[in-house]
GROMACS .gro file of N, CA and C in nm:
model
  477
    1UNK      N    1   0.081  -0.118   0.000
    1UNK     CA    2   0.000   0.000   0.000
    1UNK      C    3   0.087   0.126   0.000
    2UNK      N    4   0.024   0.227  -0.035
    2UNK     CA    5   0.096   0.353  -0.040
    2UNK      C    6   0.115   0.407   0.101
    3UNK      N    7   0.225   0.475   0.122
    3UNK     CA    8   0.253   0.528   0.255
    3UNK      C    9   0.148   0.630   0.301
    4UNK      N   10   0.093   0.703   0.209
    4UNK     CA   11  -0.005   0.804   0.247
    4UNK      C   12  -0.132   0.736   0.300
    5UNK      N   13  -0.177   0.630   0.236
    5UNK     CA   14  -0.296   0.557   0.279
    5UNK      C   15  -0.269   0.488   0.413
    6UNK      N   16  -0.148   0.435   0.428
    6UNK     CA   17  -0.114   0.369   0.554
    6UNK      C   18  -0.116   0.467   0.669
    7UNK      N   19  -0.066   0.587   0.647
    7UNK     CA   20  -0.065   0.687   0.754
    7UNK      C   21  -0.207   0.730   0.789
    8UNK      N   22  -0.292   0.736   0.689
    8UNK     CA   23  -0.432   0.771   0.715
    8UNK      C   24  -0.503   0.658   0.790
    9UNK      N   25  -0.472   0.534   0.754
    9UNK     CA   26  -0.536   0.419   0.822
    9UNK      C   27  -0.492   0.410   0.967
   10UNK      N   28  -0.372   0.446   0.998
   10UNK     CA   29  -0.325   0.438   1.137
   10UNK      C   30  -0.393   0.542   1.224
   11UNK      N   31  -0.442   0.650   1.162
   11UNK     CA   32  -0.511   0.754   1.238
   11UNK      C   33  -0.655   0.715   1.276
   12UNK      N   34  -0.710   0.612   1.208
   12UNK     CA   35  -0.847   0.571   1.237
   12UNK      C   36  -0.855   0.495   1.370
   13UNK      N   37  -0.964   0.515   1.441
   13UNK     CA   38  -0.990   0.442   1.566
   13UNK      C   39  -1.082   0.324   1.538
   14UNK      N   40  -1.079   0.225   1.627
   14UNK     CA   41  -1.171   0.112   1.612
   14UNK      C   42  -1.315   0.160   1.634
   15UNK      N   43  -1.410   0.078   1.588
   15UNK     CA   44  -1.551   0.110   1.606
   15UNK      C   45  -1.585   0.098   1.755
   16UNK      N   46  -1.648   0.200   1.809
   16UNK     CA   47  -1.688   0.199   1.951
   16UNK      C   48  -1.825   0.133   1.962
   17UNK      N   49  -1.831   0.021   2.034
   17UNK     CA   50  -1.957  -0.050   2.053
   17UNK      C   51  -2.035   0.013   2.169
   18UNK      N   52  -2.169   0.026   2.154
   18UNK     CA   53  -2.247   0.082   2.264
   18UNK      C   54  -2.258  -0.019   2.378
   19UNK      N   55  -2.293   0.032   2.497
   19UNK     CA   56  -2.315  -0.054   2.613
   19UNK      C   57  -2.436  -0.144   2.586
   20UNK      N   58  -2.436  -0.268   2.638
   20UNK     CA   59  -2.553  -0.355   2.617
   20UNK      C   60  -2.676  -0.295   2.686
   21UNK      N   61  -2.790  -0.319   2.627
   21UNK     CA   62  -2.915  -0.266   2.680
   21UNK      C   63  -2.949  -0.343   2.807
   22UNK      N   64  -2.975  -0.273   2.915
   22UNK     CA   65  -3.007  -0.336   3.044
   22UNK      C   66  -3.156  -0.353   3.064
   23UNK      N   67  -3.191  -0.421   3.174
   23UNK     CA   68  -3.330  -0.444   3.206
   23UNK      C   69  -3.394  -0.322   3.272
   24UNK      N   70  -3.309  -0.238   3.329
   24UNK     CA   71  -3.362  -0.126   3.404
   24UNK      C   72  -3.332   0.003   3.332
   25UNK      N   73  -3.421   0.092   3.323
   25UNK     CA   74  -3.559   0.096   3.368
   25UNK      C   75  -3.648   0.012   3.279
   26UNK      N   76  -3.749  -0.046   3.342
   26UNK     CA   77  -3.842  -0.132   3.268
   26UNK      C   78  -3.930  -0.050   3.175
   27UNK      N   79  -3.971  -0.113   3.068
   27UNK     CA   80  -4.061  -0.046   2.975
   27UNK      C   81  -4.202  -0.046   3.034
   28UNK      N   82  -4.286   0.040   2.982
   28UNK     CA   83  -4.424   0.049   3.029
   28UNK      C   84  -4.499  -0.083   3.008
   29UNK      N   85  -4.467  -0.153   2.903
   29UNK     CA   86  -4.532  -0.280   2.873
   29UNK      C   87  -4.499  -0.384   2.980
   30UNK      N   88  -4.370  -0.392   3.017
   30UNK     CA   89  -4.333  -0.489   3.120
   30UNK      C   90  -4.392  -0.453   3.256
   31UNK      N   91  -4.395  -0.325   3.289
   31UNK     CA   92  -4.456  -0.283   3.415
   31UNK      C   93  -4.603  -0.323   3.417
   32UNK      N   94  -4.674  -0.298   3.308
   32UNK     CA   95  -4.815  -0.336   3.299
   32UNK      C   96  -4.834  -0.486   3.309
   33UNK      N   97  -4.745  -0.561   3.245
   33UNK     CA   98  -4.753  -0.707   3.250
   33UNK      C   99  -4.732  -0.758   3.392
   34UNK      N  100  -4.632  -0.706   3.462
   34UNK     CA  101  -4.605  -0.751   3.599
   34UNK      C  102  -4.717  -0.712   3.694
   35UNK      N  103  -4.772  -0.593   3.678
   35UNK     CA  104  -4.884  -0.550   3.762
   35UNK      C  105  -5.006  -0.638   3.735
   36UNK      N  106  -5.031  -0.669   3.608
   36UNK     CA  107  -5.144  -0.755   3.572
   36UNK      C  108  -5.129  -0.895   3.629
   37UNK      N  109  -5.010  -0.952   3.616
   37UNK     CA  110  -4.987  -1.087   3.670
   37UNK      C  111  -4.998  -1.086   3.822
   38UNK      N  112  -4.942  -0.985   3.886
   38UNK     CA  113  -4.953  -0.974   4.032
   38UNK      C  114  -5.098  -0.961   4.076
   39UNK      N  115  -5.174  -0.878   4.005
   39UNK     CA  116  -5.316  -0.862   4.039
   39UNK      C  117  -5.393  -0.991   4.020
   40UNK      N  118  -5.361  -1.064   3.915
   40UNK     CA  119  -5.427  -1.192   3.890
   40UNK      C  120  -5.395  -1.293   3.999
   41UNK      N  121  -5.271  -1.299   4.041
   41UNK     CA  122  -5.231  -1.391   4.149
   41UNK      C  123  -5.301  -1.354   4.280
   42UNK      N  124  -5.304  -1.226   4.312
   42UNK     CA  125  -5.370  -1.181   4.435
   42UNK      C  126  -5.521  -1.209   4.428
   43UNK      N  127  -5.581  -1.181   4.313
   43UNK     CA  128  -5.725  -1.205   4.297
   43UNK      C  129  -5.761  -1.352   4.309
   44UNK      N  130  -5.685  -1.439   4.243
   44UNK     CA  131  -5.712  -1.582   4.252
   44UNK      C  132  -5.689  -1.635   4.393
   45UNK      N  133  -5.584  -1.586   4.459
   45UNK     CA  134  -5.558  -1.628   4.597
   45UNK      C  135  -5.673  -1.588   4.688
   46UNK      N  136  -5.721  -1.465   4.672
   46UNK     CA  137  -5.834  -1.417   4.753
   46UNK      C  138  -5.959  -1.499   4.726
   47UNK      N  139  -5.985  -1.529   4.599
   47UNK     CA  140  -6.102  -1.607   4.562
   47UNK      C  141  -6.099  -1.746   4.627
   48UNK      N  142  -5.986  -1.815   4.614
   48UNK     CA  143  -5.978  -1.950   4.670
   48UNK      C  144  -5.980  -1.947   4.823
   49UNK      N  145  -5.923  -1.845   4.884
   49UNK     CA  146  -5.929  -1.832   5.029
   49UNK      C  147  -6.073  -1.813   5.076
   50UNK      N  148  -6.148  -1.724   5.011
   50UNK     CA  149  -6.287  -1.701   5.053
   50UNK      C  150  -6.374  -1.823   5.024
   51UNK      N  151  -6.348  -1.893   4.913
   51UNK     CA  152  -6.423  -2.015   4.885
   51UNK      C  153  -6.398  -2.120   4.994
   52UNK      N  154  -6.273  -2.135   5.032
   52UNK     CA  155  -6.240  -2.233   5.136
   52UNK      C  156  -6.306  -2.193   5.268
   53UNK      N  157  -6.300  -2.064   5.301
   53UNK     CA  158  -6.360  -2.017   5.427
   53UNK      C  159  -6.512  -2.032   5.423
   54UNK      N  160  -6.573  -2.002   5.309
   54UNK     CA  161  -6.719  -2.011   5.298
   54UNK      C  162  -6.769  -2.156   5.296
   55UNK      N  163  -6.686  -2.249   5.255
   55UNK     CA  164  -6.727  -2.390   5.248
   55UNK      C  165  -6.677  -2.473   5.365
   56UNK      N  166  -6.626  -2.408   5.466
   56UNK     CA  167  -6.575  -2.481   5.583
   56UNK      C  168  -6.687  -2.560   5.651
   57UNK      N  169  -6.807  -2.505   5.656
   57UNK     CA  170  -6.919  -2.574   5.720
   57UNK      C  171  -6.951  -2.704   5.648
   58UNK      N  172  -6.934  -2.706   5.514
   58UNK     CA  173  -6.959  -2.829   5.437
   58UNK      C  174  -6.860  -2.938   5.477
   59UNK      N  175  -6.733  -2.900   5.485
   59UNK     CA  176  -6.630  -2.997   5.519
   59UNK      C  177  -6.650  -3.051   5.661
   60UNK      N  178  -6.687  -2.964   5.753
   60UNK     CA  179  -6.713  -3.009   5.890
   60UNK      C  180  -6.834  -3.103   5.894
   61UNK      N  181  -6.938  -3.070   5.820
   61UNK     CA  182  -7.057  -3.155   5.818
   61UNK      C  183  -7.027  -3.290   5.753
   62UNK      N  184  -6.950  -3.291   5.646
   62UNK     CA  185  -6.914  -3.418   5.583
   62UNK      C  186  -6.828  -3.503   5.675
   63UNK      N  187  -6.738  -3.439   5.749
   63UNK     CA  188  -6.655  -3.515   5.845
   63UNK      C  189  -6.742  -3.574   5.955
   64UNK      N  190  -6.838  -3.496   6.006
   64UNK     CA  191  -6.931  -3.549   6.107
   64UNK      C  192  -7.016  -3.661   6.050
   65UNK      N  193  -7.059  -3.644   5.926
   65UNK     CA  194  -7.142  -3.743   5.859
   65UNK      C  195  -7.068  -3.876   5.847
   66UNK      N  196  -6.945  -3.871   5.799
   66UNK     CA  197  -6.866  -3.994   5.781
   66UNK      C  198  -6.831  -4.057   5.916
   67UNK      N  199  -6.803  -3.973   6.014
   67UNK     CA  200  -6.763  -4.022   6.145
   67UNK      C  201  -6.879  -4.089   6.219
   68UNK      N  202  -6.998  -4.036   6.203
   68UNK     CA  203  -7.111  -4.083   6.282
   68UNK      C  204  -7.188  -4.199   6.218
   69UNK      N  205  -7.167  -4.226   6.091
   69UNK     CA  206  -7.242  -4.333   6.025
   69UNK      C  207  -7.168  -4.465   6.033
   70UNK      N  208  -7.168  -4.523   6.149
   70UNK     CA  209  -7.106  -4.653   6.169
   70UNK      C  210  -7.204  -4.762   6.127
   71UNK      N  211  -7.155  -4.869   6.068
   71UNK     CA  212  -7.245  -4.979   6.032
   71UNK      C  213  -7.312  -5.043   6.154
   72UNK      N  214  -7.256  -5.024   6.273
   72UNK     CA  215  -7.314  -5.083   6.392
   72UNK      C  216  -7.444  -5.014   6.434
   73UNK      N  217  -7.467  -4.894   6.386
   73UNK     CA  218  -7.589  -4.821   6.421
   73UNK      C  219  -7.707  -4.878   6.344
   74UNK      N  220  -7.823  -4.860   6.401
   74UNK     CA  221  -7.944  -4.907   6.333
   74UNK      C  222  -7.974  -4.813   6.216
   75UNK      N  223  -8.050  -4.862   6.118
   75UNK     CA  224  -8.088  -4.775   6.005
   75UNK      C  225  -8.161  -4.649   6.050
   76UNK      N  226  -8.245  -4.662   6.154
   76UNK     CA  227  -8.317  -4.545   6.204
   76UNK      C  228  -8.222  -4.439   6.258
   77UNK      N  229  -8.120  -4.483   6.330
   77UNK     CA  230  -8.023  -4.387   6.385
   77UNK      C  231  -7.946  -4.319   6.272
   78UNK      N  232  -7.909  -4.395   6.171
   78UNK     CA  233  -7.835  -4.337   6.059
   78UNK      C  234  -7.920  -4.237   5.982
   79UNK      N  235  -8.048  -4.271   5.960
   79UNK     CA  236  -8.137  -4.178   5.891
   79UNK      C  237  -8.163  -4.053   5.975
   80UNK      N  238  -8.179  -4.072   6.106
   80UNK     CA  239  -8.199  -3.958   6.195
   80UNK      C  240  -8.078  -3.864   6.190
   81UNK      N  241  -7.959  -3.921   6.195
   81UNK     CA  242  -7.838  -3.840   6.189
   81UNK      C  243  -7.826  -3.768   6.054
   82UNK      N  244  -7.857  -3.837   5.946
   82UNK     CA  245  -7.850  -3.774   5.814
   82UNK      C  246  -7.947  -3.656   5.805
   83UNK      N  247  -8.070  -3.675   5.852
   83UNK     CA  248  -8.168  -3.566   5.849
   83UNK      C  249  -8.123  -3.450   5.938
   84UNK      N  250  -8.068  -3.482   6.053
   84UNK     CA  251  -8.020  -3.379   6.146
   84UNK      C  252  -7.909  -3.296   6.081
   85UNK      N  253  -7.813  -3.364   6.017
   85UNK     CA  254  -7.704  -3.291   5.952
   85UNK      C  255  -7.753  -3.210   5.832
   86UNK      N  256  -7.848  -3.265   5.757
   86UNK     CA  257  -7.905  -3.188   5.646
   86UNK      C  258  -7.969  -3.059   5.698
   87UNK      N  259  -8.042  -3.071   5.805
   87UNK     CA  260  -8.110  -2.954   5.862
   87UNK      C  261  -8.008  -2.853   5.915
   88UNK      N  262  -7.902  -2.901   5.982
   88UNK     CA  263  -7.800  -2.809   6.035
   88UNK      C  264  -7.729  -2.735   5.923
   89UNK      N  265  -7.694  -2.806   5.817
   89UNK     CA  266  -7.625  -2.743   5.705
   89UNK      C  267  -7.718  -2.643   5.637
   90UNK      N  268  -7.844  -2.679   5.620
   90UNK     CA  269  -7.940  -2.588   5.556
   90UNK      C  270  -7.961  -2.463   5.641
   91UNK      N  271  -7.970  -2.478   5.771
   91UNK     CA  272  -7.986  -2.362   5.859
   91UNK      C  273  -7.862  -2.274   5.854
   92UNK      N  274  -7.744  -2.336   5.850
   92UNK     CA  275  -7.620  -2.258   5.842
   92UNK      C  276  -7.615  -2.176   5.714
   93UNK      N  277  -7.657  -2.233   5.605
   93UNK     CA  278  -7.643  -2.166   5.476
   93UNK      C  279  -7.761  -2.078   5.440
   94UNK      N  280  -7.882  -2.117   5.475
   94UNK     CA  281  -8.001  -2.044   5.430
   94UNK      C  282  -8.072  -1.967   5.541
   95UNK      N  283  -8.032  -1.986   5.663
   95UNK     CA  284  -8.092  -1.911   5.773
   95UNK      C  285  -8.200  -1.989   5.846
   96UNK      N  286  -8.204  -1.970   5.974
   96UNK     CA  287  -8.299  -2.042   6.060
   96UNK      C  288  -8.443  -2.006   6.027
   97UNK      N  289  -8.469  -1.882   5.994
   97UNK     CA  290  -8.606  -1.836   5.971
   97UNK      C  291  -8.672  -1.908   5.855
   98UNK      N  292  -8.594  -1.938   5.751
   98UNK     CA  293  -8.651  -2.002   5.632
   98UNK      C  294  -8.652  -2.153   5.639
   99UNK      N  295  -8.561  -2.213   5.715
   99UNK     CA  296  -8.542  -2.358   5.710
   99UNK      C  297  -8.602  -2.432   5.829
  100UNK      N  298  -8.597  -2.373   5.946
  100UNK     CA  299  -8.636  -2.446   6.068
  100UNK      C  300  -8.780  -2.494   6.064
  101UNK      N  301  -8.867  -2.423   5.998
  101UNK     CA  302  -9.009  -2.458   5.996
  101UNK      C  303  -9.043  -2.567   5.895
  102UNK      N  304  -8.948  -2.603   5.808
  102UNK     CA  305  -8.977  -2.700   5.701
  102UNK      C  306  -8.979  -2.842   5.754
  103UNK      N  307  -9.078  -2.919   5.708
  103UNK     CA  308  -9.084  -3.062   5.738
  103UNK      C  309  -9.168  -3.130   5.630
  104UNK      N  310  -9.163  -3.261   5.626
  104UNK     CA  311  -9.243  -3.336   5.530
  104UNK      C  312  -9.208  -3.304   5.386
  105UNK      N  313  -9.313  -3.286   5.306
  105UNK     CA  314  -9.293  -3.261   5.163
  105UNK      C  315  -9.226  -3.125   5.138
  106UNK      N  316  -9.253  -3.026   5.223
  106UNK     CA  317  -9.189  -2.896   5.207
  106UNK      C  318  -9.037  -2.907   5.224
  107UNK      N  319  -8.994  -2.990   5.317
  107UNK     CA  320  -8.851  -3.012   5.341
  107UNK      C  321  -8.788  -3.082   5.221
  108UNK      N  322  -8.855  -3.182   5.168
  108UNK     CA  323  -8.804  -3.254   5.051
  108UNK      C  324  -8.799  -3.161   4.929
  109UNK      N  325  -8.901  -3.077   4.912
  109UNK     CA  326  -8.901  -2.981   4.801
  109UNK      C  327  -8.788  -2.880   4.815
  110UNK      N  328  -8.763  -2.836   4.937
  110UNK     CA  329  -8.651  -2.745   4.961
  110UNK      C  330  -8.519  -2.810   4.925
  111UNK      N  331  -8.500  -2.935   4.966
  111UNK     CA  332  -8.376  -3.006   4.934
  111UNK      C  333  -8.360  -3.019   4.782
  112UNK      N  334  -8.468  -3.048   4.714
  112UNK     CA  335  -8.461  -3.061   4.568
  112UNK      C  336  -8.432  -2.925   4.501
  113UNK      N  337  -8.496  -2.821   4.550
  113UNK     CA  338  -8.480  -2.688   4.490
  113UNK      C  339  -8.337  -2.634   4.507
  114UNK      N  340  -8.272  -2.668   4.616
  114UNK     CA  341  -8.138  -2.615   4.641
  114UNK      C  342  -8.027  -2.703   4.585
  115UNK      N  343  -8.063  -2.815   4.525
  115UNK     CA  344  -7.963  -2.901   4.459
  115UNK      C  345  -8.031  -2.972   4.342
  116UNK      N  346  -8.064  -2.897   4.241
  116UNK     CA  347  -8.142  -2.950   4.128
  116UNK      C  348  -8.068  -3.059   4.051
  117UNK      N  349  -7.938  -3.051   4.044
  117UNK     CA  350  -7.861  -3.146   3.963
  117UNK      C  351  -7.831  -3.277   4.035
  118UNK      N  352  -7.867  -3.289   4.161
  118UNK     CA  353  -7.847  -3.413   4.235
  118UNK      C  354  -7.977  -3.493   4.228
  119UNK      N  355  -7.967  -3.616   4.181
  119UNK     CA  356  -8.086  -3.701   4.169
  119UNK      C  357  -8.140  -3.736   4.307
  120UNK      N  358  -8.266  -3.703   4.326
  120UNK     CA  359  -8.330  -3.729   4.455
  120UNK      C  360  -8.395  -3.867   4.453
  121UNK      N  361  -8.372  -3.948   4.557
  121UNK     CA  362  -8.438  -4.079   4.562
  121UNK      C  363  -8.589  -4.064   4.569
  122UNK      N  364  -8.658  -4.164   4.516
  122UNK     CA  365  -8.805  -4.158   4.514
  122UNK      C  366  -8.864  -4.161   4.654
  123UNK      N  367  -8.808  -4.239   4.741
  123UNK     CA  368  -8.864  -4.256   4.876
  123UNK      C  369  -8.791  -4.169   4.979
  124UNK      N  370  -8.743  -4.053   4.939
  124UNK     CA  371  -8.666  -3.969   5.031
  124UNK      C  372  -8.751  -3.926   5.150
  125UNK      N  373  -8.872  -3.880   5.125
  125UNK     CA  374  -8.955  -3.834   5.236
  125UNK      C  375  -8.986  -3.949   5.331
  126UNK      N  376  -9.018  -4.063   5.279
  126UNK     CA  377  -9.049  -4.179   5.364
  126UNK      C  378  -8.927  -4.220   5.446
  127UNK      N  379  -8.809  -4.215   5.384
  127UNK     CA  380  -8.687  -4.253   5.457
  127UNK      C  381  -8.655  -4.153   5.567
  128UNK      N  382  -8.668  -4.025   5.537
  128UNK     CA  383  -8.638  -3.925   5.638
  128UNK      C  384  -8.738  -3.928   5.753
  129UNK      N  385  -8.863  -3.960   5.723
  129UNK     CA  386  -8.964  -3.970   5.829
  129UNK      C  387  -8.954  -4.102   5.904
  130UNK      N  388  -8.893  -4.203   5.842
  130UNK     CA  389  -8.879  -4.335   5.907
  130UNK      C  390  -8.791  -4.328   6.030
  131UNK      N  391  -8.706  -4.230   6.038
  131UNK     CA  392  -8.619  -4.217   6.155
  131UNK      C  393  -8.700  -4.191   6.281
  132UNK      N  394  -8.823  -4.145   6.267
  132UNK     CA  395  -8.906  -4.112   6.382
  132UNK      C  396  -9.020  -4.212   6.403
  133UNK      N  397  -9.022  -4.319   6.326
  133UNK     CA  398  -9.125  -4.423   6.342
  133UNK      C  399  -9.068  -4.540   6.421
  134UNK      N  400  -9.153  -4.611   6.494
  134UNK     CA  401  -9.102  -4.724   6.575
  134UNK      C  402  -9.050  -4.840   6.489
  135UNK      N  403  -9.123  -4.880   6.387
  135UNK     CA  404  -9.081  -4.994   6.304
  135UNK      C  405  -9.092  -4.957   6.156
  136UNK      N  406  -8.991  -4.892   6.104
  136UNK     CA  407  -9.000  -4.853   5.962
  136UNK      C  408  -8.984  -4.974   5.871
  137UNK      N  409  -9.052  -4.970   5.760
  137UNK     CA  410  -9.044  -5.079   5.663
  137UNK      C  411  -8.975  -5.024   5.538
  138UNK      N  412  -8.842  -5.023   5.542
  138UNK     CA  413  -8.763  -4.970   5.432
  138UNK      C  414  -8.659  -5.072   5.389
  139UNK      N  415  -8.630  -5.071   5.262
  139UNK     CA  416  -8.526  -5.162   5.212
  139UNK      C  417  -8.389  -5.100   5.237
  140UNK      N  418  -8.288  -5.185   5.238
  140UNK     CA  419  -8.151  -5.136   5.255
  140UNK      C  420  -8.111  -5.045   5.138
  141UNK      N  421  -8.164  -5.074   5.021
  141UNK     CA  422  -8.134  -4.991   4.904
  141UNK      C  423  -8.186  -4.848   4.923
  142UNK      N  424  -8.309  -4.835   4.973
  142UNK     CA  425  -8.366  -4.702   4.996
  142UNK      C  426  -8.288  -4.626   5.102
  143UNK      N  427  -8.249  -4.695   5.206
  143UNK     CA  428  -8.172  -4.631   5.314
  143UNK      C  429  -8.037  -4.583   5.260
  144UNK      N  430  -7.970  -4.669   5.186
  144UNK     CA  431  -7.839  -4.631   5.132
  144UNK      C  432  -7.853  -4.517   5.030
  145UNK      N  433  -7.959  -4.520   4.950
  145UNK     CA  434  -7.982  -4.411   4.853
  145UNK      C  435  -8.005  -4.279   4.925
  146UNK      N  436  -8.078  -4.282   5.036
  146UNK     CA  437  -8.103  -4.161   5.114
  146UNK      C  438  -7.974  -4.108   5.176
  147UNK      N  439  -7.893  -4.198   5.231
  147UNK     CA  440  -7.766  -4.156   5.291
  147UNK      C  441  -7.672  -4.100   5.185
  148UNK      N  442  -7.669  -4.161   5.068
  148UNK     CA  443  -7.585  -4.110   4.959
  148UNK      C  444  -7.634  -3.972   4.913
  149UNK      N  445  -7.766  -3.957   4.905
  149UNK     CA  446  -7.823  -3.828   4.867
  149UNK      C  447  -7.785  -3.721   4.969
  150UNK      N  448  -7.794  -3.754   5.097
  150UNK     CA  449  -7.759  -3.657   5.202
  150UNK      C  450  -7.612  -3.615   5.188
  151UNK      N  451  -7.525  -3.711   5.164
  151UNK     CA  452  -7.383  -3.681   5.148
  151UNK      C  453  -7.362  -3.589   5.026
  152UNK      N  454  -7.425  -3.621   4.915
  152UNK     CA  455  -7.410  -3.541   4.794
  152UNK      C  456  -7.473  -3.401   4.811
  153UNK      N  457  -7.584  -3.394   4.882
  153UNK     CA  458  -7.649  -3.264   4.903
  153UNK      C  459  -7.560  -3.174   4.988
  154UNK      N  460  -7.504  -3.229   5.095
  154UNK     CA  461  -7.416  -3.148   5.180
  154UNK      C  462  -7.297  -3.098   5.097
  155UNK      N  463  -7.248  -3.182   5.013
  155UNK     CA  464  -7.130  -3.145   4.933
  155UNK      C  465  -7.162  -3.045   4.821
  156UNK      N  466  -7.282  -3.051   4.765
  156UNK     CA  467  -7.306  -2.973   4.644
  156UNK      C  468  -7.426  -2.883   4.640
  157UNK      N  469  -7.492  -2.852   4.752
  157UNK     CA  470  -7.607  -2.762   4.745
  157UNK      C  471  -7.562  -2.621   4.707
  158UNK      N  472  -7.656  -2.541   4.663
  158UNK     CA  473  -7.626  -2.404   4.619
  158UNK      C  474  -7.736  -2.310   4.662
  159UNK      N  475  -7.707  -2.184   4.656
  159UNK     CA  476  -7.809  -2.084   4.693
  159UNK      C  477  -7.895  -2.050   4.576
   0.00000   0.00000   0.00000
């Protein structure tokens, strides 16, 4: 090369690279994304916490139901306990004023109305009233269907 070009080339500096782009300060989009995700996490946590708190009575009633239904008990005792727990859960959720006065067909209609998607046994009223009769004439199938219905109603009734 020519000496003049070489002298000019030696005067040139290398290309100066810029500093790498950092994370801070965050862009408005990332701030919005983080706030949205945080709000979603807080909202879902609050929702599940209130659901758990509001359904605590169901879990307690189901635990009492399972604990108290021993096979050693007579069918009348088991039906009496099931009706008692159904009434307690209904009073807890719907209020004493509306539920305490219900009996017979009105009680069965209330149970059906508050859990429409749960199949109600045909002899539900007879089974629930059999707990208060001296010698009920019920089949084991009807008794078991009533107890299963009570368990499902406690677990899945709605307002």
